[in-house]
Short mmCIF file of C-alpha atoms in Angstrom, two decimals:
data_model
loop_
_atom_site.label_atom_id
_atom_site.label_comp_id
_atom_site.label_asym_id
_atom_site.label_seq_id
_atom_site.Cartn_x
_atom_site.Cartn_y
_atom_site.Cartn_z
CA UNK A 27 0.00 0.00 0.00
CA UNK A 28 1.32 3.71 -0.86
CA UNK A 29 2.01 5.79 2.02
CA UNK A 30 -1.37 8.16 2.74
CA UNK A 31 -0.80 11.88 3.44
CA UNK A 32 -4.43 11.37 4.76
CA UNK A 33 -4.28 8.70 7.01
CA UNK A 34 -8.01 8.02 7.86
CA UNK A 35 -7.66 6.68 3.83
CA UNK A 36 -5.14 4.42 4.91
CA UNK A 37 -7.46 2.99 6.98
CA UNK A 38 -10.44 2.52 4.94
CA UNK A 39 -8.26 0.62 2.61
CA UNK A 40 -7.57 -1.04 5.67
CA UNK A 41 -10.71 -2.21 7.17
CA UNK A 42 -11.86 -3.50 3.95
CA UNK A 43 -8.72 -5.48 3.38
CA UNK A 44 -9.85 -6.99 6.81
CA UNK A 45 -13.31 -7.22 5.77
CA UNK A 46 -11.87 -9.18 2.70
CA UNK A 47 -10.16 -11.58 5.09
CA UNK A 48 -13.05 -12.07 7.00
CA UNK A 49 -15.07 -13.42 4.18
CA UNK A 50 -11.94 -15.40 3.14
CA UNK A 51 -11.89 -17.27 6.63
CA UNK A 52 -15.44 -17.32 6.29
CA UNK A 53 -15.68 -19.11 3.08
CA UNK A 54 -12.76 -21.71 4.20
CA UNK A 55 -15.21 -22.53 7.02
CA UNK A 56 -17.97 -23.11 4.35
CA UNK A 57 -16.47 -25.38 1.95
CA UNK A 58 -14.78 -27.34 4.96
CA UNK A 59 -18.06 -28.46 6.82
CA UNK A 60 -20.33 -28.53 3.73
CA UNK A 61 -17.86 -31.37 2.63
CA UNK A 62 -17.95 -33.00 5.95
CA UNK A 63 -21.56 -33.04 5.85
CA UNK A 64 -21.49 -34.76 2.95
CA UNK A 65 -18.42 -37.17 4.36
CA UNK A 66 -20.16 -38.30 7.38
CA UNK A 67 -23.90 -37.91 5.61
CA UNK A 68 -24.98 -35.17 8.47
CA UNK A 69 -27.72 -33.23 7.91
CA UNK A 70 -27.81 -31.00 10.89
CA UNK A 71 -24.16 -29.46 9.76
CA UNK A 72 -25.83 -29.70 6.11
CA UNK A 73 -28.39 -27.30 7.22
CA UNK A 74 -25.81 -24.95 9.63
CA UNK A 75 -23.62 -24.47 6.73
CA UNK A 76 -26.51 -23.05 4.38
CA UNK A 77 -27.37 -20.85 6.71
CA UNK A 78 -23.94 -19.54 7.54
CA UNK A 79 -23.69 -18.53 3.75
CA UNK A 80 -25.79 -15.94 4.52
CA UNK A 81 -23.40 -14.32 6.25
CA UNK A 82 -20.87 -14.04 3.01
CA UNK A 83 -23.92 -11.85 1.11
CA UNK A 84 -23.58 -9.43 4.15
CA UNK A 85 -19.70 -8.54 3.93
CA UNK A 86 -20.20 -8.66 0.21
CA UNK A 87 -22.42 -5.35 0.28
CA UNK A 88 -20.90 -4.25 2.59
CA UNK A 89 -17.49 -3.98 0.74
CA UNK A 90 -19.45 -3.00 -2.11
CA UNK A 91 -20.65 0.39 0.00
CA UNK A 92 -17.23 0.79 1.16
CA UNK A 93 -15.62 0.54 -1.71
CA UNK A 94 -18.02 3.54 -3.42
CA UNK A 95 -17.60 5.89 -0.58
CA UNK A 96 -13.92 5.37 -0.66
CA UNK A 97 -13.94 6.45 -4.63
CA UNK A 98 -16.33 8.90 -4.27
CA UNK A 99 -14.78 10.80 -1.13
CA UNK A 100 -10.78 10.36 -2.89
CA UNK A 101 -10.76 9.69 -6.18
CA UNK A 102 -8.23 7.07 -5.92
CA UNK A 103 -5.72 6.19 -8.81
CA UNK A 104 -3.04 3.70 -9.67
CA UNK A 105 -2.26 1.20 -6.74
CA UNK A 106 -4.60 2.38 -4.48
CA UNK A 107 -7.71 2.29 -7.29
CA UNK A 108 -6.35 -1.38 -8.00
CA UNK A 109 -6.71 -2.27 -4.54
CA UNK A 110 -10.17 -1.36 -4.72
CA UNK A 111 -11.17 -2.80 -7.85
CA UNK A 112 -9.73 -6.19 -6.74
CA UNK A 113 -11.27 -5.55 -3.01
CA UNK A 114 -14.78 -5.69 -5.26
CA UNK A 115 -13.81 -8.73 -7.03
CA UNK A 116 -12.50 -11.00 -4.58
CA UNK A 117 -15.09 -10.14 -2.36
CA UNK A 118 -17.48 -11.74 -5.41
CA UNK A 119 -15.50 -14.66 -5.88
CA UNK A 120 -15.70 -15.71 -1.95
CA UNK A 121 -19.44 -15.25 -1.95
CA UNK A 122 -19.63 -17.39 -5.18
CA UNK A 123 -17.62 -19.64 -2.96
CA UNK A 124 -19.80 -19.96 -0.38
CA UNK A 125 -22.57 -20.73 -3.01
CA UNK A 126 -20.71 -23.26 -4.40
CA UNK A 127 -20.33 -24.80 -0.97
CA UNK A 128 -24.12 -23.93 -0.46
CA UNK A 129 -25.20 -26.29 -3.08
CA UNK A 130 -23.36 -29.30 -2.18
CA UNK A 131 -24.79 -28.84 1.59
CA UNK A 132 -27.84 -28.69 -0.30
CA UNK A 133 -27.03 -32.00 -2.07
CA UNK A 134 -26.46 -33.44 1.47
CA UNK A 135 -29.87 -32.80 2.59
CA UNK A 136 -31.27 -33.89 -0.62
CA UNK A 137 -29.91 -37.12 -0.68
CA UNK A 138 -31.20 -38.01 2.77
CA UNK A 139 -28.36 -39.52 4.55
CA UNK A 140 -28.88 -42.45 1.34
CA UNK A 141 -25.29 -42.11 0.53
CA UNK A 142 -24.80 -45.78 0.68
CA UNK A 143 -20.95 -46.38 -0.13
CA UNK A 144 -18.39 -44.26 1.21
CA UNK A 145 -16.26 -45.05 -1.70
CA UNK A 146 -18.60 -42.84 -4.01
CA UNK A 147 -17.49 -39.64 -1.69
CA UNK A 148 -13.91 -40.25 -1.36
CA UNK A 149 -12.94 -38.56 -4.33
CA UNK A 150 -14.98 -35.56 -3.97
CA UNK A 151 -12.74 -35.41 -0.46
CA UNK A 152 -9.65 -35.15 -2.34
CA UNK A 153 -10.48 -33.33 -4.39
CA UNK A 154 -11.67 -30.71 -1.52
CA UNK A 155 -8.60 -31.02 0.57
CA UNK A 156 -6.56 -29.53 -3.15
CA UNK A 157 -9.11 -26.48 -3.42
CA UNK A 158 -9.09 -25.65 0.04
CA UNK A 159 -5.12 -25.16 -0.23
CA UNK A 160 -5.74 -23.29 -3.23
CA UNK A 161 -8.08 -20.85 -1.63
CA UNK A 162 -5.72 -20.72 1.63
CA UNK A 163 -2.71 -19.83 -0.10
CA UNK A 164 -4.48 -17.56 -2.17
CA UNK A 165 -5.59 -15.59 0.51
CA UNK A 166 -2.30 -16.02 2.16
CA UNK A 167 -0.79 -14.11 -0.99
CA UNK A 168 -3.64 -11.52 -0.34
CA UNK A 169 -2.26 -10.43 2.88
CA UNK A 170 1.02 -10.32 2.09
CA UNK A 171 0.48 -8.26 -1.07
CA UNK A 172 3.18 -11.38 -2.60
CA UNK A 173 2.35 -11.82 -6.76
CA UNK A 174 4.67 -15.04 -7.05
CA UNK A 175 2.25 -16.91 -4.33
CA UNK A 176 -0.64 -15.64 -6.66
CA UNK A 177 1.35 -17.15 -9.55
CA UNK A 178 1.64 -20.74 -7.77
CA UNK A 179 -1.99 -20.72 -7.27
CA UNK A 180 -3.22 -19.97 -10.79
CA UNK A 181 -0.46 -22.59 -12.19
CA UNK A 182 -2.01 -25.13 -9.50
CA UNK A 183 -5.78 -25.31 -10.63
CA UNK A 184 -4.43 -27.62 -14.13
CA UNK A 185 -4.57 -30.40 -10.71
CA UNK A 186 -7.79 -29.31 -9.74
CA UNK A 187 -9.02 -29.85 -12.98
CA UNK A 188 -7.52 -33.16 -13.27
CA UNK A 189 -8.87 -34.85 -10.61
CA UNK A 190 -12.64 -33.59 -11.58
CA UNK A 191 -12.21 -34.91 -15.15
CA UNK A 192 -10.96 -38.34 -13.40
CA UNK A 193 -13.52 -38.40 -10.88
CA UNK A 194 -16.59 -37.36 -13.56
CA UNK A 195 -15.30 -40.67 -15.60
CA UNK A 196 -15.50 -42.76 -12.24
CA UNK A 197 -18.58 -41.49 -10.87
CA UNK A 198 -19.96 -42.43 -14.40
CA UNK A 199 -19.07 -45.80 -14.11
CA UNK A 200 -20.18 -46.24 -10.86
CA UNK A 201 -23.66 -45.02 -12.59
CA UNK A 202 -23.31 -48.45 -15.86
CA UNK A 203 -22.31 -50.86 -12.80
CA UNK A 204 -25.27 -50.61 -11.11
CA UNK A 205 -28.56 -48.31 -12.15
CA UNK A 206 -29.21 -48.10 -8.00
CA UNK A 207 -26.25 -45.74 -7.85
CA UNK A 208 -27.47 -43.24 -10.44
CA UNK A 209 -29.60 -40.84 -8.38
CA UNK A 210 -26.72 -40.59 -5.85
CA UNK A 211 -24.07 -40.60 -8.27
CA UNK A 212 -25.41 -37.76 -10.14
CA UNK A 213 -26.29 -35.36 -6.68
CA UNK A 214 -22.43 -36.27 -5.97
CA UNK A 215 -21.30 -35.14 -9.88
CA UNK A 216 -23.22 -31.93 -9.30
CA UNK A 217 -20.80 -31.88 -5.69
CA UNK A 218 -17.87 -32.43 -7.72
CA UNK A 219 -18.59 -29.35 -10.39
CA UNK A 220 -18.89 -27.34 -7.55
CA UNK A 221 -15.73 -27.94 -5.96
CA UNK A 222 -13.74 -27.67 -8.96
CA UNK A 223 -15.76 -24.26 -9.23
CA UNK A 224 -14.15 -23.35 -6.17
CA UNK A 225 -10.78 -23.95 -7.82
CA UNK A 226 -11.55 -21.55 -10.26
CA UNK A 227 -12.65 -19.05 -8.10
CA UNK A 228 -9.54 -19.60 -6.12
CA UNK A 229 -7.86 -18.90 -9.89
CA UNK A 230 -9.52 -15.97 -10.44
CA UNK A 231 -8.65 -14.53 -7.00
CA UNK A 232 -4.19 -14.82 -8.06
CA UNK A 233 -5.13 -13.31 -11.05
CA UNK A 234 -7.12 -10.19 -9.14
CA UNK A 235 -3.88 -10.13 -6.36
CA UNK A 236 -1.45 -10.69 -9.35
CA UNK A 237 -2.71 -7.56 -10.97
CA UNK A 238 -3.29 -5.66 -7.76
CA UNK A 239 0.17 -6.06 -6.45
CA UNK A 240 1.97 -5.52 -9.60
CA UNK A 241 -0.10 -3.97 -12.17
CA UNK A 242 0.44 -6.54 -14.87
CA UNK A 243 -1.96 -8.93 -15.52
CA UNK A 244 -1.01 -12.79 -15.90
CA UNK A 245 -0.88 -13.05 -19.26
CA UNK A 246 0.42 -16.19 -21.02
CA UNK A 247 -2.89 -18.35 -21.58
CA UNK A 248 -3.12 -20.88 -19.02
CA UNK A 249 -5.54 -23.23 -21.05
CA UNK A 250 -8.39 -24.91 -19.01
CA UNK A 251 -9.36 -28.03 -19.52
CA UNK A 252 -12.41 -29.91 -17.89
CA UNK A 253 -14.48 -32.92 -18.10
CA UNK A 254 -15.87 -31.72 -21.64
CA UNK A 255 -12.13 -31.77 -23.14
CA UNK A 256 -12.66 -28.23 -24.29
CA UNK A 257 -10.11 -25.93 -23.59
CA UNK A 258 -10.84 -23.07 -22.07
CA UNK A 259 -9.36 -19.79 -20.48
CA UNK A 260 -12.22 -19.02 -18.19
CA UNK A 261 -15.13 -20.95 -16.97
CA UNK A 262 -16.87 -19.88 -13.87
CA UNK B 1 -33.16 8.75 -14.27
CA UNK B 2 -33.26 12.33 -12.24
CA UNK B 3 -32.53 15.42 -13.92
CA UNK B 4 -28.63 16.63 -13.91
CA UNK B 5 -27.59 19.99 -14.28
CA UNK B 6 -24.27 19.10 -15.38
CA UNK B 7 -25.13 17.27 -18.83
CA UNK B 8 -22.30 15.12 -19.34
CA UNK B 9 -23.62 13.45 -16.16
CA UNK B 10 -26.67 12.35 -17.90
CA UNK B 11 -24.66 11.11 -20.98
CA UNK B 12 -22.44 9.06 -18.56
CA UNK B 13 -25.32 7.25 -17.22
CA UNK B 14 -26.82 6.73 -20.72
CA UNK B 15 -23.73 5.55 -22.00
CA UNK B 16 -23.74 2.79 -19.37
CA UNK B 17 -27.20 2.06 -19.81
CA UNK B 18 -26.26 1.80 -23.52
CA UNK B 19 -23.53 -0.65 -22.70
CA UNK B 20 -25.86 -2.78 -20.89
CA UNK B 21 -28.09 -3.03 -23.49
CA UNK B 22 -25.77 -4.33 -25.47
CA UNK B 23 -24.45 -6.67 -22.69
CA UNK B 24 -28.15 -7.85 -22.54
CA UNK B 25 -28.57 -8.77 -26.54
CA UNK B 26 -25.50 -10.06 -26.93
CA UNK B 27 -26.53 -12.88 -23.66
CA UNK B 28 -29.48 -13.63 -25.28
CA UNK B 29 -27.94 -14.60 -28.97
CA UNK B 30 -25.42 -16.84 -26.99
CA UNK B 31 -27.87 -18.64 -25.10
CA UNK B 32 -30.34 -19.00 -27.93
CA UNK B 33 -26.89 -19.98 -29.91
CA UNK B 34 -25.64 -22.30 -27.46
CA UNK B 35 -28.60 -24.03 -27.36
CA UNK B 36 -29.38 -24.54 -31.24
CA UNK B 37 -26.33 -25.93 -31.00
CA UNK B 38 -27.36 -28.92 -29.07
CA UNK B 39 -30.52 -29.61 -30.28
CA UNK B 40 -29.02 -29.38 -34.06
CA UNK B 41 -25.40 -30.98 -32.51
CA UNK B 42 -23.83 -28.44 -34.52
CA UNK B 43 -20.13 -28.15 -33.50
CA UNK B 44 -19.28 -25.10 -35.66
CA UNK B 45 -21.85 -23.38 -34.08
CA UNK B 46 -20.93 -24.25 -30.52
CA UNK B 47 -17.36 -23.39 -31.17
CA UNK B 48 -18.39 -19.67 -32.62
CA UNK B 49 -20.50 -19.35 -29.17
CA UNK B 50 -17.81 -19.79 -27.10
CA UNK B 51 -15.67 -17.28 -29.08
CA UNK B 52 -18.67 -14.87 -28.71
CA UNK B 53 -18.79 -14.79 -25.17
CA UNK B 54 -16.24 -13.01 -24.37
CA UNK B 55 -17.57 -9.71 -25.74
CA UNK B 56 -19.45 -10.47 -22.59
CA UNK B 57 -16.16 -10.49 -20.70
CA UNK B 58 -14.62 -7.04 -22.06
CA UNK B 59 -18.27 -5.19 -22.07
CA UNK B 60 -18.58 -5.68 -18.13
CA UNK B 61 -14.86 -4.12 -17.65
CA UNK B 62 -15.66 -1.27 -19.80
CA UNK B 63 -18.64 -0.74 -17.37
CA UNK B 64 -16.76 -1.02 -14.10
CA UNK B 65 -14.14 1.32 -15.28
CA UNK B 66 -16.85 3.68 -16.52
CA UNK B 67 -18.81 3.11 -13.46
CA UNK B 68 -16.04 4.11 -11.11
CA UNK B 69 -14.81 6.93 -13.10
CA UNK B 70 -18.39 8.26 -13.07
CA UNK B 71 -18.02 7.86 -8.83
CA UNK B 72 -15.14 9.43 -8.77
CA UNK B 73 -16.59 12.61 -10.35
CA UNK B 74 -19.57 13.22 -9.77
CA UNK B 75 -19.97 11.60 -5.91
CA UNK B 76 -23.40 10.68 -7.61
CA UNK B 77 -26.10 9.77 -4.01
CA UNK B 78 -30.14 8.84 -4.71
CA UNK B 79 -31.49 7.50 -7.50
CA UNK B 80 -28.35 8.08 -9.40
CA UNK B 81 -25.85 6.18 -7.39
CA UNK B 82 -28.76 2.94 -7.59
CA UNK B 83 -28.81 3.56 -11.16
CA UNK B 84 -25.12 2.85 -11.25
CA UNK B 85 -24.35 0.16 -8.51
CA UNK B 86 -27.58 -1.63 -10.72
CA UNK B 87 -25.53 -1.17 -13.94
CA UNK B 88 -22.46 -2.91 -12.35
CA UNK B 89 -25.14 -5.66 -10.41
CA UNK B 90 -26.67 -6.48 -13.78
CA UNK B 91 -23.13 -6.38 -16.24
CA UNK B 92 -22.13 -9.27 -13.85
CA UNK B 93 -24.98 -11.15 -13.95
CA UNK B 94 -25.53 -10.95 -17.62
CA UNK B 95 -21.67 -11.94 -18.08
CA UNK B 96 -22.70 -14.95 -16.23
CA UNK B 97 -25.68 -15.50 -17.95
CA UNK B 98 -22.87 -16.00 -20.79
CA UNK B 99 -20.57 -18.46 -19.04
CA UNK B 100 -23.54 -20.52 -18.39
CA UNK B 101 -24.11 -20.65 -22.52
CA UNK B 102 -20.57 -21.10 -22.86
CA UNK B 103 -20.49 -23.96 -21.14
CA UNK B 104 -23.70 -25.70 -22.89
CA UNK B 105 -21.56 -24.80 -25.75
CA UNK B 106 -18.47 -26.68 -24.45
CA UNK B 107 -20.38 -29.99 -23.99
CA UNK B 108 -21.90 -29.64 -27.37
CA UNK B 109 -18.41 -30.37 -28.13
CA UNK B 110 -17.56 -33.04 -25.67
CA UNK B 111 -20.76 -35.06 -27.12
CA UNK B 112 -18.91 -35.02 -30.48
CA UNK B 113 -22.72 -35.44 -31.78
CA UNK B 114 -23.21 -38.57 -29.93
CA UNK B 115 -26.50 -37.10 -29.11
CA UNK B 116 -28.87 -40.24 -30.76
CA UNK B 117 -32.16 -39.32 -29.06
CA UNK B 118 -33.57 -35.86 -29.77
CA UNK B 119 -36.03 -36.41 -27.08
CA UNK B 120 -33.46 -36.23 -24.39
CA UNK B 121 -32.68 -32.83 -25.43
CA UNK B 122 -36.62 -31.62 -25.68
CA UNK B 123 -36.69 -30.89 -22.62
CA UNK B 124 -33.62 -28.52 -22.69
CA UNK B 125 -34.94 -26.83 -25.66
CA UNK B 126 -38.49 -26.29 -23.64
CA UNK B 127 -37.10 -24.84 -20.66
CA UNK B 128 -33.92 -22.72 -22.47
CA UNK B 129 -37.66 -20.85 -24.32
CA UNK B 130 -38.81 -19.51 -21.00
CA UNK B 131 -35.37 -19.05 -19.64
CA UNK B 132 -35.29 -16.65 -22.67
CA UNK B 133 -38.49 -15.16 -22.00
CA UNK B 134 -37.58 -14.45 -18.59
CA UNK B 135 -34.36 -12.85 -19.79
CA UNK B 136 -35.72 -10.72 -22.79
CA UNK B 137 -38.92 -9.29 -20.22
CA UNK B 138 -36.28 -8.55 -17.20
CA UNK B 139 -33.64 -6.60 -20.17
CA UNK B 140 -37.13 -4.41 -21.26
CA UNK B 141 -38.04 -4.00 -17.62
CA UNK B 142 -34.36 -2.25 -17.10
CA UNK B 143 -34.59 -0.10 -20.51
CA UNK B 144 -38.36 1.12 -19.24
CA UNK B 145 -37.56 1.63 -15.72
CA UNK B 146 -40.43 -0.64 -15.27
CA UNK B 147 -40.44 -2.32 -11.14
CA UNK B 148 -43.56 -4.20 -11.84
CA UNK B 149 -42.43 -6.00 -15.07
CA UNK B 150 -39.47 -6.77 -13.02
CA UNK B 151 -41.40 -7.86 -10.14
CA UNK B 152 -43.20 -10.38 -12.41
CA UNK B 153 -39.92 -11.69 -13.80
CA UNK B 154 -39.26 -12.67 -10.05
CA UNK B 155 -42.64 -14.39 -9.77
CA UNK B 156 -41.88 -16.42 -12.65
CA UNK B 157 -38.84 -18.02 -11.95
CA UNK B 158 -40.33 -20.67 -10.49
CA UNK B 159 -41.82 -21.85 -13.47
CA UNK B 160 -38.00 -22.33 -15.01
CA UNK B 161 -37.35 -24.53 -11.62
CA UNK B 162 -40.16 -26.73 -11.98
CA UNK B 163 -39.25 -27.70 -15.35
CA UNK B 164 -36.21 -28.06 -14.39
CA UNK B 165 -37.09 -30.27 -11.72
CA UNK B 166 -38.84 -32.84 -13.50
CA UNK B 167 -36.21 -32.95 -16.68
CA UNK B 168 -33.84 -33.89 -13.87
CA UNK B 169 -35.95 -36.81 -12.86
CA UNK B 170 -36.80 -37.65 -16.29
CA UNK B 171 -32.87 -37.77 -17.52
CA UNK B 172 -31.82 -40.24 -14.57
CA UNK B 173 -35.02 -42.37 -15.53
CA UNK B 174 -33.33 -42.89 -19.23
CA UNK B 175 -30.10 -42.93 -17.10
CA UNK B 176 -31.93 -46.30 -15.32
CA UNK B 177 -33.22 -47.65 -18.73
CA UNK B 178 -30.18 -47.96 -20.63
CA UNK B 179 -26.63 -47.54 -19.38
CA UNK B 180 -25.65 -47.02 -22.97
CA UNK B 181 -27.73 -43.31 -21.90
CA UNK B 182 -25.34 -42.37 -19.13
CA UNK B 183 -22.49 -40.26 -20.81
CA UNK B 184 -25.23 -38.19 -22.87
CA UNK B 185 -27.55 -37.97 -20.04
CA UNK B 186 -24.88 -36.48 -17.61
CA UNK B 187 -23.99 -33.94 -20.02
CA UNK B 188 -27.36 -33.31 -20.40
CA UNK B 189 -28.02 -33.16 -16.90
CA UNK B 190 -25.47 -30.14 -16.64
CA UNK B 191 -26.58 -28.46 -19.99
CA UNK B 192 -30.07 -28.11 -17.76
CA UNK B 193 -28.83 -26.89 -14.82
CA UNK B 194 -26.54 -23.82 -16.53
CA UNK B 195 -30.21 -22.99 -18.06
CA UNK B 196 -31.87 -23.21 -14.80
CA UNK B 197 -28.71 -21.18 -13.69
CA UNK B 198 -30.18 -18.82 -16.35
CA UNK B 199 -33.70 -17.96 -15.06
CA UNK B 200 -31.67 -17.20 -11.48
CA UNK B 201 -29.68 -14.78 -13.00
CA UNK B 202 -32.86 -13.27 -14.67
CA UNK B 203 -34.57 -13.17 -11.51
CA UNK B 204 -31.12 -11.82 -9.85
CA UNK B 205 -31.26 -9.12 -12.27
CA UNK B 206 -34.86 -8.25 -11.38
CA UNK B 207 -34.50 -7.78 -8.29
CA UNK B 208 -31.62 -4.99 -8.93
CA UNK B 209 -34.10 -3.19 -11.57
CA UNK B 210 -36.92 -2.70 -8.82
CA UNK B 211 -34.40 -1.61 -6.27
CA UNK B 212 -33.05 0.78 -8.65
CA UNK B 213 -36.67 2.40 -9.89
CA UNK B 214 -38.04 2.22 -6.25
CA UNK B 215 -35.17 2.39 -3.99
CA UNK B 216 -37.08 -0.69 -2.08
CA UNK B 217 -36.23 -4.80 -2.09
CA UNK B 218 -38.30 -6.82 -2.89
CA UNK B 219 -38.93 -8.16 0.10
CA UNK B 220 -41.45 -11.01 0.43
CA UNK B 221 -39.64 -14.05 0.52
CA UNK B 222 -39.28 -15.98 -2.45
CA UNK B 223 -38.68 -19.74 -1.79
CA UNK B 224 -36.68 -20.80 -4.41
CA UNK B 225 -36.70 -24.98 -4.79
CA UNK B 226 -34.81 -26.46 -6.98
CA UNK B 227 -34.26 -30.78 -7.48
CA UNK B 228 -32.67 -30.94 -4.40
CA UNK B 229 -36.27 -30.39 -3.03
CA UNK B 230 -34.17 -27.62 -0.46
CA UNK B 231 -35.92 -24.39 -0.12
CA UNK B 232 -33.30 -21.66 -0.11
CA UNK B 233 -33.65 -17.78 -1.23
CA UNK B 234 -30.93 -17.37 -3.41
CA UNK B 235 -28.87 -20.30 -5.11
CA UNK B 236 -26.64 -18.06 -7.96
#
């Protein structure tokens, strides 16, 4: 951050940077018991975890509000205008987060604790455990302003992807071995699609602190690739 | 849109408003596109779709940039600032509104036209019409400053989820018939909820319209149920 002649600026930028690692812990939380609920098939966390989401739509306006009076009241340009733009953005990106992690709790409750084989889930666990670390680190390189952490991140979501595209093919098997798996099987694909989501949010955050911290935006193409084998640069 | 003494002011705002627009026809082409597309299996025409879309990506940074520039001047408060917080709302959703195409698009092209039934897809095609209608009514609502149009866009919605709803039962019943089904019927199943995604994001953007004519939320609860039979308000 660029030093402030004014410093009650300095800390406007700072309590939304601390609003933005709110949501960030927030949306951690989220994902983490939404994928135990589905883990251990437990509807009471199922339903606490919707209902924490809630909270993420709060800090979201509320950054939004912030964010306007703070351009309004000092026209802000150059590093401090970037972290303000990417304030907005990343703020989006952990609410869609917490969406994402709202539909598979969701899922839990709609499947009814009939989540026969653990087997099924165990992927979807994995695969959890890898986006998680993406969004940690992510917000990690957030808070310490660092673009080469950012970098790491966005170059990480190719494993992400991977072990969707993998699972999707298992999950689909599962579904020709045996036609009593198919209503679970497909709740737990819709799961899986929402997880790798997260990855991609996780993606777009490096890109937002890549850009904030040095100006330049991550160009080469990092090409996306997901269960549809089309390649991609951005899919949210 | 109030009165401004300064006239530039006004053009500012109806430059945005212009933008969106734009924005808003361009969503509906892809979607219409995307879905032809499918029902037709027409891989050139998937592949242009996804080239289209991001039109969608550069028109909603033109209108942040232009949005905060127009903050920055003009400290706009009322009616004014609503109109512009909408503009930014409903540039985001309608950008989503063209991932969601995008990615019907994208398994267009994983199906490789191994689509053999055309009655699997019906059902997409039936639902992607109202989605349509939802989105062309909620775009005129915005151009005529209209909050009961929009509030009737709202209402509707759950018409797109109870289509929805049963095509998702009806796709895991030809799941159960024939395994040979599966692959199609999976991508299927995800080309139906990015639609359904669709009439949310209409809805979404109704709800920004009436705030920004009325300066009130629509407040009554609308229980939103999609097939995981959980009630929930807001499921982006």
């Amino acid at each position: 951050m660029t030093e402030h002649t004014v410093s009650a600026y300095g800390e406007e930028l700072t309590t939304i940077a601390g609003l933005i690692a709110e949501m960030g812990g927030l949306a951690e939380d989220i994902v983490s018991n939404a994928v135990s609920a589905l883990m251990r098939q437990d509807l009471e966390l199922a339903q606490e975890t919707i209902l924490k989401d809630a909270r993420l739509d709060e800090l979201l306006l509320d950054i939004e509000m912030r964010n306007v009076q703070v351009i309004a009241r000092r026209q802000p340009m150059g590093q401090d205008l970037r972290e303000i733009m990417a304030a907005g953005r990343i703020a989006n990106d952990l609410e869609r987060v917490g969406d994402m992690a709202k539909n598979v709790a969701k899922r839990v409750i709609a499947m009814d604790a009939g989540l026969k084989s653990k087997t099924l889930s165990i992927g979807v666990e994995h695969m959890t455990e890898l986006a998680l670390s993406q969004l940690k680190n992510v917000l990690d390189a957030y808070t310490r302003r660092n673009a080469e952490e950012a970098r790491l991140v966005r170059d990480r979501d190719s494993e992400v992807d991977a072990i969707y595209t993998s699972l999707f093919r298992e999950l689909l098997t599962y579904m020709m071995e045996d036609p009593r798996n198919i209503t679970q099987c497909a709740h737990l694909l819709f799961c899986a699609k929402n997880i790798e989501r997260i990855g991609d949010h996780a993606t777009n955050i490096a890109e937002n602190v890549f850009y904030m911290v040095t100006g330049d935006r991550l160009t080469e193409d990092r090409p996306r690739m997901d269960e549809t084998g089309v390649m991609d640069k951005e899919d949210a």
